[in-house]
JSON list of C-alpha atoms in Angstrom, two decimals:
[
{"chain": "A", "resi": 1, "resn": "UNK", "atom": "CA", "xyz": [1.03, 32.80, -39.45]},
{"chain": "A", "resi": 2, "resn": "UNK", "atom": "CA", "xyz": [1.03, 32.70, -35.98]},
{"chain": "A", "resi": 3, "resn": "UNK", "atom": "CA", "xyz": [3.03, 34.77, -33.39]},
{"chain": "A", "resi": 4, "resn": "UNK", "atom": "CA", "xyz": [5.90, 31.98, -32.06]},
{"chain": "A", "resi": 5, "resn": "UNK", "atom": "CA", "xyz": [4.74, 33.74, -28.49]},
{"chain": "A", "resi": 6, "resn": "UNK", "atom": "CA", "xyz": [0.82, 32.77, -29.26]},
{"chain": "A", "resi": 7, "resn": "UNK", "atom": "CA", "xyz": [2.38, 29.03, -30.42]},
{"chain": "A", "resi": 8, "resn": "UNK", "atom": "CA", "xyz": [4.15, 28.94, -27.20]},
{"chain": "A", "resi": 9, "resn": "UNK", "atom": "CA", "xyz": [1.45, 30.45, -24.97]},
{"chain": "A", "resi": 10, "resn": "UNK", "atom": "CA", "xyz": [-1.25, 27.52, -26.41]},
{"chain": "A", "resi": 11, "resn": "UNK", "atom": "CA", "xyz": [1.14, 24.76, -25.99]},
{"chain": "A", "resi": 12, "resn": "UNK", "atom": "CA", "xyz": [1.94, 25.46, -22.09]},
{"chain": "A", "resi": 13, "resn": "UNK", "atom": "CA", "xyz": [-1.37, 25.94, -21.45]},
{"chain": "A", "resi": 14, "resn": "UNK", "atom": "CA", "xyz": [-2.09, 22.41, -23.13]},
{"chain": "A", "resi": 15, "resn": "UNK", "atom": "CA", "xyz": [0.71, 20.89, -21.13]},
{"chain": "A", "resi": 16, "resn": "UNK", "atom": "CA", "xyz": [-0.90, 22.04, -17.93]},
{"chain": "A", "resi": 17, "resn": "UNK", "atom": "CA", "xyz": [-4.32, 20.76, -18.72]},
{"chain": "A", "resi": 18, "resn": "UNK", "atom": "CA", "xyz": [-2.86, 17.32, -19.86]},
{"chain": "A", "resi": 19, "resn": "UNK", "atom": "CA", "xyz": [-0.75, 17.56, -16.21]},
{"chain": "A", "resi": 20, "resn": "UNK", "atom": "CA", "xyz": [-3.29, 18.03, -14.49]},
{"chain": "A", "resi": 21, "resn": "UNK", "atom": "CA", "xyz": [-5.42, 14.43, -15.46]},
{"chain": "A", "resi": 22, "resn": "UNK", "atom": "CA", "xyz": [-2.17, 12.89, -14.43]},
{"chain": "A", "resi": 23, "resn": "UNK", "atom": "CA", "xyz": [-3.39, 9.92, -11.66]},
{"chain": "A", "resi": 24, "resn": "UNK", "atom": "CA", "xyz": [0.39, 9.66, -10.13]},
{"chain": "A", "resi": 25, "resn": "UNK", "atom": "CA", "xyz": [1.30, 10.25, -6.14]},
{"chain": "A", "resi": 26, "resn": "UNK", "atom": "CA", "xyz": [2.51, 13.90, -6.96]},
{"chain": "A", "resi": 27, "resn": "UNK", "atom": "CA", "xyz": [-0.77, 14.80, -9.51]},
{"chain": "A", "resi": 28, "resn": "UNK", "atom": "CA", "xyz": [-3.23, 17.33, -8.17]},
{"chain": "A", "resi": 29, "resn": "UNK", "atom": "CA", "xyz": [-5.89, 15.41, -6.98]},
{"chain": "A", "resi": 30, "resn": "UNK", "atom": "CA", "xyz": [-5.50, 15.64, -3.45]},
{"chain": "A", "resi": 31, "resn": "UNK", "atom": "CA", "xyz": [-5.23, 13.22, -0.39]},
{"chain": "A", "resi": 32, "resn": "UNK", "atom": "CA", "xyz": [-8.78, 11.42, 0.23]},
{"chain": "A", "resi": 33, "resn": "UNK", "atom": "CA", "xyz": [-9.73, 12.64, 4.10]},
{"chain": "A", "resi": 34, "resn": "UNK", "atom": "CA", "xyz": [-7.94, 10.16, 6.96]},
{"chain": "A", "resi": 35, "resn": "UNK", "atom": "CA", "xyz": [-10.79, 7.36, 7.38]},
{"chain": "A", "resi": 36, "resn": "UNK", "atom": "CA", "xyz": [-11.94, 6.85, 11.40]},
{"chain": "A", "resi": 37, "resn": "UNK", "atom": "CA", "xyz": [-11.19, 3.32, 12.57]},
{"chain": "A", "resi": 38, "resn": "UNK", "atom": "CA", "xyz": [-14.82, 2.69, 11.66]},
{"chain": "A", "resi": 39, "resn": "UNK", "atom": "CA", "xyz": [-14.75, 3.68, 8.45]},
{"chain": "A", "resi": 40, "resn": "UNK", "atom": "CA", "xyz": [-11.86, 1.52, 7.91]},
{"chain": "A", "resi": 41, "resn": "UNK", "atom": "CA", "xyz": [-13.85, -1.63, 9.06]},
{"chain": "A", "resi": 42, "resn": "UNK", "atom": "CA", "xyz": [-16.26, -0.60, 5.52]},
{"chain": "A", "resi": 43, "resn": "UNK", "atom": "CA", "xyz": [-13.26, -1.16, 3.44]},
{"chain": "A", "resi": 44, "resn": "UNK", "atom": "CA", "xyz": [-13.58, -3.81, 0.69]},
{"chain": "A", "resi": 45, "resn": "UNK", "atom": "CA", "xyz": [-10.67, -6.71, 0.34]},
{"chain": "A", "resi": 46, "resn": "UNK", "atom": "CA", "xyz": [-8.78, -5.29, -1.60]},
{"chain": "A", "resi": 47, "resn": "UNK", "atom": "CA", "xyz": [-9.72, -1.72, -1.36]},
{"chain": "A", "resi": 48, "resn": "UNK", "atom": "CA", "xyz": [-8.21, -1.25, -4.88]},
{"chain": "A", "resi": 49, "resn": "UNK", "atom": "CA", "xyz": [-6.58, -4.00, -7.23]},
{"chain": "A", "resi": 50, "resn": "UNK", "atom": "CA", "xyz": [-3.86, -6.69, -6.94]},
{"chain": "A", "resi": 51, "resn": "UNK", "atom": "CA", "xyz": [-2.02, -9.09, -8.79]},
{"chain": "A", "resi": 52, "resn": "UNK", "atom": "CA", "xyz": [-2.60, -11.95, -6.86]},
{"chain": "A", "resi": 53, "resn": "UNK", "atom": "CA", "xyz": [-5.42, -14.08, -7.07]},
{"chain": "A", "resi": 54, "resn": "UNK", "atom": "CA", "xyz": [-6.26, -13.78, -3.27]},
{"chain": "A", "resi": 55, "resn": "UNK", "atom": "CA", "xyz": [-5.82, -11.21, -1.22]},
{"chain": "A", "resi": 56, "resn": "UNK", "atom": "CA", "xyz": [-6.36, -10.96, 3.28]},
{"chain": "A", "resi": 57, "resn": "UNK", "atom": "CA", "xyz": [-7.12, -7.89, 3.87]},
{"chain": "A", "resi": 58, "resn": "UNK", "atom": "CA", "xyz": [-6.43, -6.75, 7.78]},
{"chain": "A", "resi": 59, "resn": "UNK", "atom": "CA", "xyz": [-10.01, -5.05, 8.09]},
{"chain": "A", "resi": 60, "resn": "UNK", "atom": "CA", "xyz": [-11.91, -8.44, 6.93]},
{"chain": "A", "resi": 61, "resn": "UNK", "atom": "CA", "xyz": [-9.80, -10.99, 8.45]},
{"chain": "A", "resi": 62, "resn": "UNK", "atom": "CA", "xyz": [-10.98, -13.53, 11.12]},
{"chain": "A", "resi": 63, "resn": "UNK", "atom": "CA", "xyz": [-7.41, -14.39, 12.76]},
{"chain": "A", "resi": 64, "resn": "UNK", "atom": "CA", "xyz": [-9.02, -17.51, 14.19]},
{"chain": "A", "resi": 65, "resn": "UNK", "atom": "CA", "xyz": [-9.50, -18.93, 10.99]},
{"chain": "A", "resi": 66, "resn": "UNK", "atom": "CA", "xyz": [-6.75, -17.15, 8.48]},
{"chain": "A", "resi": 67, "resn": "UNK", "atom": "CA", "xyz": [-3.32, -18.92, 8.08]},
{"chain": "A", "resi": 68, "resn": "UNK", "atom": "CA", "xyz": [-1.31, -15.72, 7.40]},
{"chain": "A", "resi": 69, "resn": "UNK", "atom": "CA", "xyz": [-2.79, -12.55, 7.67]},
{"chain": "A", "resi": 70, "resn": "UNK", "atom": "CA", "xyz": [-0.67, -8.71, 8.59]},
{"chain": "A", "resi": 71, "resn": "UNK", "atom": "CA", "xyz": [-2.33, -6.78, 10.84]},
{"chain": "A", "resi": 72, "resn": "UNK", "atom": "CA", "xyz": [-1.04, -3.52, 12.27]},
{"chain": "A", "resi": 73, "resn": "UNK", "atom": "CA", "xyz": [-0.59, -2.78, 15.85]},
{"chain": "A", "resi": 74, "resn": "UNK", "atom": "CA", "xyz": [-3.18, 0.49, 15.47]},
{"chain": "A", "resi": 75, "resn": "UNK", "atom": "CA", "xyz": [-5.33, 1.37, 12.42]},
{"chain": "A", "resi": 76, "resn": "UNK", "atom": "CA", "xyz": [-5.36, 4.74, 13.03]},
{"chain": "A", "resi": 77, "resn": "UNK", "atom": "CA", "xyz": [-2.56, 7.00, 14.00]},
{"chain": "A", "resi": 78, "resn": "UNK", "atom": "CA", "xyz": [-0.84, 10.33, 13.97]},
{"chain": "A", "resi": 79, "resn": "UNK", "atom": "CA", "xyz": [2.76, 9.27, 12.75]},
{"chain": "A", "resi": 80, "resn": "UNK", "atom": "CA", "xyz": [3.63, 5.91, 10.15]},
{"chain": "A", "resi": 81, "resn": "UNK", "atom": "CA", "xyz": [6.09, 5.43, 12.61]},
{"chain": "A", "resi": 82, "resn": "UNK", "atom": "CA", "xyz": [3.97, 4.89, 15.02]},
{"chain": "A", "resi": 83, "resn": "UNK", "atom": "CA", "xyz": [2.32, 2.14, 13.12]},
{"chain": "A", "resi": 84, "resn": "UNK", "atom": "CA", "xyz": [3.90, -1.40, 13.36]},
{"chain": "A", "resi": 85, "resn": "UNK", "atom": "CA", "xyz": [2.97, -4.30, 10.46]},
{"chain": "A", "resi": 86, "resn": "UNK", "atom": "CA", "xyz": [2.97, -8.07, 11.84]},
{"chain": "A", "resi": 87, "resn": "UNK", "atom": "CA", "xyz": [2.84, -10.87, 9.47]},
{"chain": "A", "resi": 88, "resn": "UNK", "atom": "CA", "xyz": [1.41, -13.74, 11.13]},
{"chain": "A", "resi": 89, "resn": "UNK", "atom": "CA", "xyz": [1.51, -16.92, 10.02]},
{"chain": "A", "resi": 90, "resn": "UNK", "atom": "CA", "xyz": [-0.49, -19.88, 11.48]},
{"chain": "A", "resi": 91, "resn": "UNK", "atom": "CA", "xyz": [-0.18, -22.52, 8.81]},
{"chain": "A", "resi": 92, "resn": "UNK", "atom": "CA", "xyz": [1.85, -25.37, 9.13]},
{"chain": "A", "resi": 93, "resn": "UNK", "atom": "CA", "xyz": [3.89, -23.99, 6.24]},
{"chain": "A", "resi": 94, "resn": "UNK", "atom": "CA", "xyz": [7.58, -22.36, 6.21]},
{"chain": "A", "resi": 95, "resn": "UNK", "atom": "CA", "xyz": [6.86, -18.88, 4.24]},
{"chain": "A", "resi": 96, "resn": "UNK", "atom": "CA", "xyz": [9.84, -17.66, 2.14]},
{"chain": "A", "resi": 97, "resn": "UNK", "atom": "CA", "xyz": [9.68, -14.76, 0.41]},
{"chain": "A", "resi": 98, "resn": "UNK", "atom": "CA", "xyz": [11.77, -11.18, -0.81]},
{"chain": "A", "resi": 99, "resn": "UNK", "atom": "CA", "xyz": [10.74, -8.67, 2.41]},
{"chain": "A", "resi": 100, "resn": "UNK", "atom": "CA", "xyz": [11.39, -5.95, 0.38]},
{"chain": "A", "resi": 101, "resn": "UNK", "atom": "CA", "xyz": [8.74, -6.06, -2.30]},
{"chain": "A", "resi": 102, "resn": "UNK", "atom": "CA", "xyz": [6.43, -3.73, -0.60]},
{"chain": "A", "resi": 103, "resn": "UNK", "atom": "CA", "xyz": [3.39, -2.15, -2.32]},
{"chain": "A", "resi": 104, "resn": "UNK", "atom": "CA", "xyz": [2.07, 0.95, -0.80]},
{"chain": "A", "resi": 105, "resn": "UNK", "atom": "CA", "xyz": [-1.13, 2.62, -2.16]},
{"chain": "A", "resi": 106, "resn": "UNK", "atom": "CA", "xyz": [-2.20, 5.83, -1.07]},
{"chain": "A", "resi": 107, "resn": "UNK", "atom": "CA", "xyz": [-6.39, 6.96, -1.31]},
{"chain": "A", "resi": 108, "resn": "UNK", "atom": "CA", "xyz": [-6.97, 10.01, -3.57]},
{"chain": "A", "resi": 109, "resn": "UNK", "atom": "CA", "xyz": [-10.25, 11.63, -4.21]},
{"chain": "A", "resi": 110, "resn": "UNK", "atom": "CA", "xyz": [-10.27, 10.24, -7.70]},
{"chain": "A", "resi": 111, "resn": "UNK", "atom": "CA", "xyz": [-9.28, 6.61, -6.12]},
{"chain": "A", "resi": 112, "resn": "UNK", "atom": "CA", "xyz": [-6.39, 4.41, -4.83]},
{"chain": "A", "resi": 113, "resn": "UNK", "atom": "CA", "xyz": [-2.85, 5.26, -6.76]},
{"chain": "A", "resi": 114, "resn": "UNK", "atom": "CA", "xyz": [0.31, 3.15, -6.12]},
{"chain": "A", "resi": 115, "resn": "UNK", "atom": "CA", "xyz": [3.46, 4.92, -4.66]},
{"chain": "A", "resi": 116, "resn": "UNK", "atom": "CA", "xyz": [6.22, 4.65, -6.93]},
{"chain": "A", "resi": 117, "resn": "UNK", "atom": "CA", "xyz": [8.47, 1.78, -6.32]},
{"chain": "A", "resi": 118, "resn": "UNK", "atom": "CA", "xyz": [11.84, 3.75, -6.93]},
{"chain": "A", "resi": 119, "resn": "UNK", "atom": "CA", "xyz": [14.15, 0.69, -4.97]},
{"chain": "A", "resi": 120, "resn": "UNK", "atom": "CA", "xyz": [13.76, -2.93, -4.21]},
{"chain": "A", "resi": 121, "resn": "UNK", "atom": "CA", "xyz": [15.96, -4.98, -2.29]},
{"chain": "A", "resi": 122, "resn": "UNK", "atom": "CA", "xyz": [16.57, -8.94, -2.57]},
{"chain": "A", "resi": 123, "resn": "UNK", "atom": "CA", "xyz": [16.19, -10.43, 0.30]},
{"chain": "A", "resi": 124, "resn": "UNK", "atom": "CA", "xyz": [15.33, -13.72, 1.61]},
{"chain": "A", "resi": 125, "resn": "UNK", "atom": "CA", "xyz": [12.96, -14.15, 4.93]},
{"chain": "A", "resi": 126, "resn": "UNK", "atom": "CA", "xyz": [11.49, -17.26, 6.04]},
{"chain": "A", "resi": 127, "resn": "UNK", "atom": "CA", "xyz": [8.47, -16.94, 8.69]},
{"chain": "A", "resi": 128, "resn": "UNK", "atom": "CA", "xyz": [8.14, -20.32, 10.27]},
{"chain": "A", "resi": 129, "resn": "UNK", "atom": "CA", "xyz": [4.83, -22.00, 11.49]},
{"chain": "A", "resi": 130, "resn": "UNK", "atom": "CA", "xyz": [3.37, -20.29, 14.84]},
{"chain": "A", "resi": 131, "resn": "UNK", "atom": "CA", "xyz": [6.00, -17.00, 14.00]},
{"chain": "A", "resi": 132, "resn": "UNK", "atom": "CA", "xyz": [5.67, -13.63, 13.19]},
{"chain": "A", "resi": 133, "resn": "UNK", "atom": "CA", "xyz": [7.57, -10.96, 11.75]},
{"chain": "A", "resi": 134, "resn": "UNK", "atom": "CA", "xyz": [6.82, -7.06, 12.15]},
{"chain": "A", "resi": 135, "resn": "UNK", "atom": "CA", "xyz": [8.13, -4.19, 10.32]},
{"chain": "A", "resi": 136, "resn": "UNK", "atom": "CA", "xyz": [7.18, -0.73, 11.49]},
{"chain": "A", "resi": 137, "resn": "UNK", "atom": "CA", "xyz": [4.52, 1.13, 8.34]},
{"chain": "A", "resi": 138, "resn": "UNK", "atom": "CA", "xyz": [7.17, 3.65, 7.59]},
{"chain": "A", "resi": 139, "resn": "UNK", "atom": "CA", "xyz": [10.10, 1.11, 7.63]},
{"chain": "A", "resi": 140, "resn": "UNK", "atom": "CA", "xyz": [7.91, -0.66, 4.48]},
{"chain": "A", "resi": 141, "resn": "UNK", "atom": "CA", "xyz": [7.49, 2.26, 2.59]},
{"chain": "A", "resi": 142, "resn": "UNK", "atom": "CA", "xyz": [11.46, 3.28, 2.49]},
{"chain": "A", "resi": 143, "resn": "UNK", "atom": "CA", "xyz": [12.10, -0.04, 1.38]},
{"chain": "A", "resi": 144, "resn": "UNK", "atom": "CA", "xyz": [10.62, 1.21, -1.98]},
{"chain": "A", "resi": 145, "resn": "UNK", "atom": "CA", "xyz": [10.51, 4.75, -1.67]},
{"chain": "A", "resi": 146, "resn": "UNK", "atom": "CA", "xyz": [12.70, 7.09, 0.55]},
{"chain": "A", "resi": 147, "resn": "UNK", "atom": "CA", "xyz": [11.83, 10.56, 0.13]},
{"chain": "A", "resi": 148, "resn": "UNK", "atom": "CA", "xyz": [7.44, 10.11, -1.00]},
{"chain": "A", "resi": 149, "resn": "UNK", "atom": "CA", "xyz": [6.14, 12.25, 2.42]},
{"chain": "A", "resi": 150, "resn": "UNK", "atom": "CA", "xyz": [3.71, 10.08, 4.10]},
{"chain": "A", "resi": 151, "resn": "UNK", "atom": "CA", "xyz": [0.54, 13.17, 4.83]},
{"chain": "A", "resi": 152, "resn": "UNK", "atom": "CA", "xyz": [-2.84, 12.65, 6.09]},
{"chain": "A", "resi": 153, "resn": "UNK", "atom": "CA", "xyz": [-4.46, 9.83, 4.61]},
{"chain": "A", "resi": 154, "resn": "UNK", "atom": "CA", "xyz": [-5.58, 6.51, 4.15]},
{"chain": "A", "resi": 155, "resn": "UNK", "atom": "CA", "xyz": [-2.90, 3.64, 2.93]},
{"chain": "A", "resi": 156, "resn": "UNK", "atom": "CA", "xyz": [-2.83, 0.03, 2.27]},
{"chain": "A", "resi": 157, "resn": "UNK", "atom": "CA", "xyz": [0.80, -1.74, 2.81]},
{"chain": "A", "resi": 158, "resn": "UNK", "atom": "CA", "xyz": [0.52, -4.94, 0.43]},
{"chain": "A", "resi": 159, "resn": "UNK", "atom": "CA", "xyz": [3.80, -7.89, 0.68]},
{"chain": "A", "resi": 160, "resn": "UNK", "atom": "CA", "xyz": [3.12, -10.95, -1.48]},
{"chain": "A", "resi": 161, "resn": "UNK", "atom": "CA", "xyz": [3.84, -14.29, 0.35]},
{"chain": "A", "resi": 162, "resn": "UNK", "atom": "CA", "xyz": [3.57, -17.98, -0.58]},
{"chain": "A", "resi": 163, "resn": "UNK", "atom": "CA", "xyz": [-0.17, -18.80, -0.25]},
{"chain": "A", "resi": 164, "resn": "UNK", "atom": "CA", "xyz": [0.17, -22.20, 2.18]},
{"chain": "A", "resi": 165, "resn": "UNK", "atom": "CA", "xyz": [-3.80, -23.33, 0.79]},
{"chain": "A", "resi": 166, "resn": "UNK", "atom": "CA", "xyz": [-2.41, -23.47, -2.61]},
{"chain": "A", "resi": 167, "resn": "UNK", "atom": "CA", "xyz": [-0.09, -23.04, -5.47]},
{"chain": "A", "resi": 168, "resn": "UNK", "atom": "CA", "xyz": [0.09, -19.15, -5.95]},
{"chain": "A", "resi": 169, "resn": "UNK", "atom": "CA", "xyz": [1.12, -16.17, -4.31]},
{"chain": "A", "resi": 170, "resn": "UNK", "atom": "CA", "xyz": [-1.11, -14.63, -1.81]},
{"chain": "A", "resi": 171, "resn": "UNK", "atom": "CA", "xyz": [-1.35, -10.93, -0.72]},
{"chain": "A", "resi": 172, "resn": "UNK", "atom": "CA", "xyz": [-1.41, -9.76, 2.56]},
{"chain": "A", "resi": 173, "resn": "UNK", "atom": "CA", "xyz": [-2.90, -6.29, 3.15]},
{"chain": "A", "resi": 174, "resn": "UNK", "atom": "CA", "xyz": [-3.03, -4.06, 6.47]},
{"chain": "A", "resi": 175, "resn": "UNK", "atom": "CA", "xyz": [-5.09, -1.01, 6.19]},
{"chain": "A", "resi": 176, "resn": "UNK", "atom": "CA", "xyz": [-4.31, 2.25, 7.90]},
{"chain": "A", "resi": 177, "resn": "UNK", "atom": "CA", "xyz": [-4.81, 5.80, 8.35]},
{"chain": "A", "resi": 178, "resn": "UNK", "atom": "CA", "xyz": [-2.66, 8.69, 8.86]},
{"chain": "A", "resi": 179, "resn": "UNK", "atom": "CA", "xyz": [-4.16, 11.75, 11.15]}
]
């Protein structure tokens, strides 16, 4: 019969490996490098999945011909902070929607994981025709989660609006990078 100390020693050491393959923001695959403003420009829309059945993403858009699009002030920069988000919406369609349901992904080496939503406020905005709103990258990520550090990376900030070309929601991405 085994030694209760060999039992215990082979279970911690499974726990471990099984921690390891978790794919959460705190697992141990670390932070994909911070992409150039180039790179960024390779991205596809979306760079990972989305529940909506379109998506705008900041890097593909063509603000001459989107109705709402978010594009940040700066792709790349050394602080979130420093990083405004501006919803723009040239439709000739009141949006309304919850400002507070934010979805931030983050880029790992093994691939895109969400940041945990740990808050969401209710809220009611309305964006009208010809208006924008802006939030600053860091102000939409403590909307959902106030203490996840924001290192070196790449991120996409995702807010679901009212798609004004159809019935649906539509998502609005801005891509950015953190030095």
């Amino acid at each position: 019969m085994p030694s209760r100390r060999a039992l215990l020693a082979a279970s911690t050491g499974t726990l471990a490996l099984f921690a390891g393959c978790a794919d959460t923001l705190g697992s141990v695959a670390p932070t994909a490098d911070p992409a150039s403003a180039d790179d960024l420009a390779s991205y596809d829309c979306p760079p990972h999945g989305t529940s909506r059945e379109r998506a705008v993403c900041s890097q593909t858009v063509d603000p001459e011909s989107a109705s709402v699009y978010l594009l940040p002030s700066r792709p790349v920069a050394d602080s979130a902070a420093a990083i405004d988000l501006t919803l723009h919406n040239d439709s000739d369609t009141d949006l309304g929607f919850n400002p507070h349901t934010w979805m931030i992904h983050v880029e790992r080496t093994t691939g895109w994981v969400e940041i945990e939503q740990q808050s969401q406020g209710n809220g009611a905005l309305t964006v009208a025709p010809g208006e924008t709103h802006t939030w600053t990258f860091e102000g939409a990520v403590r909307k959902i989660n106030e203490t996840v550090p924001l290192d070196s990376g790449t991120y996409t900030a995702e807010i679901g609006v009212p798609d004004p070309d159809g019935d649906d929601w539509l998502s609005c991405l801005a891509l950015v990078s953190l030095r």
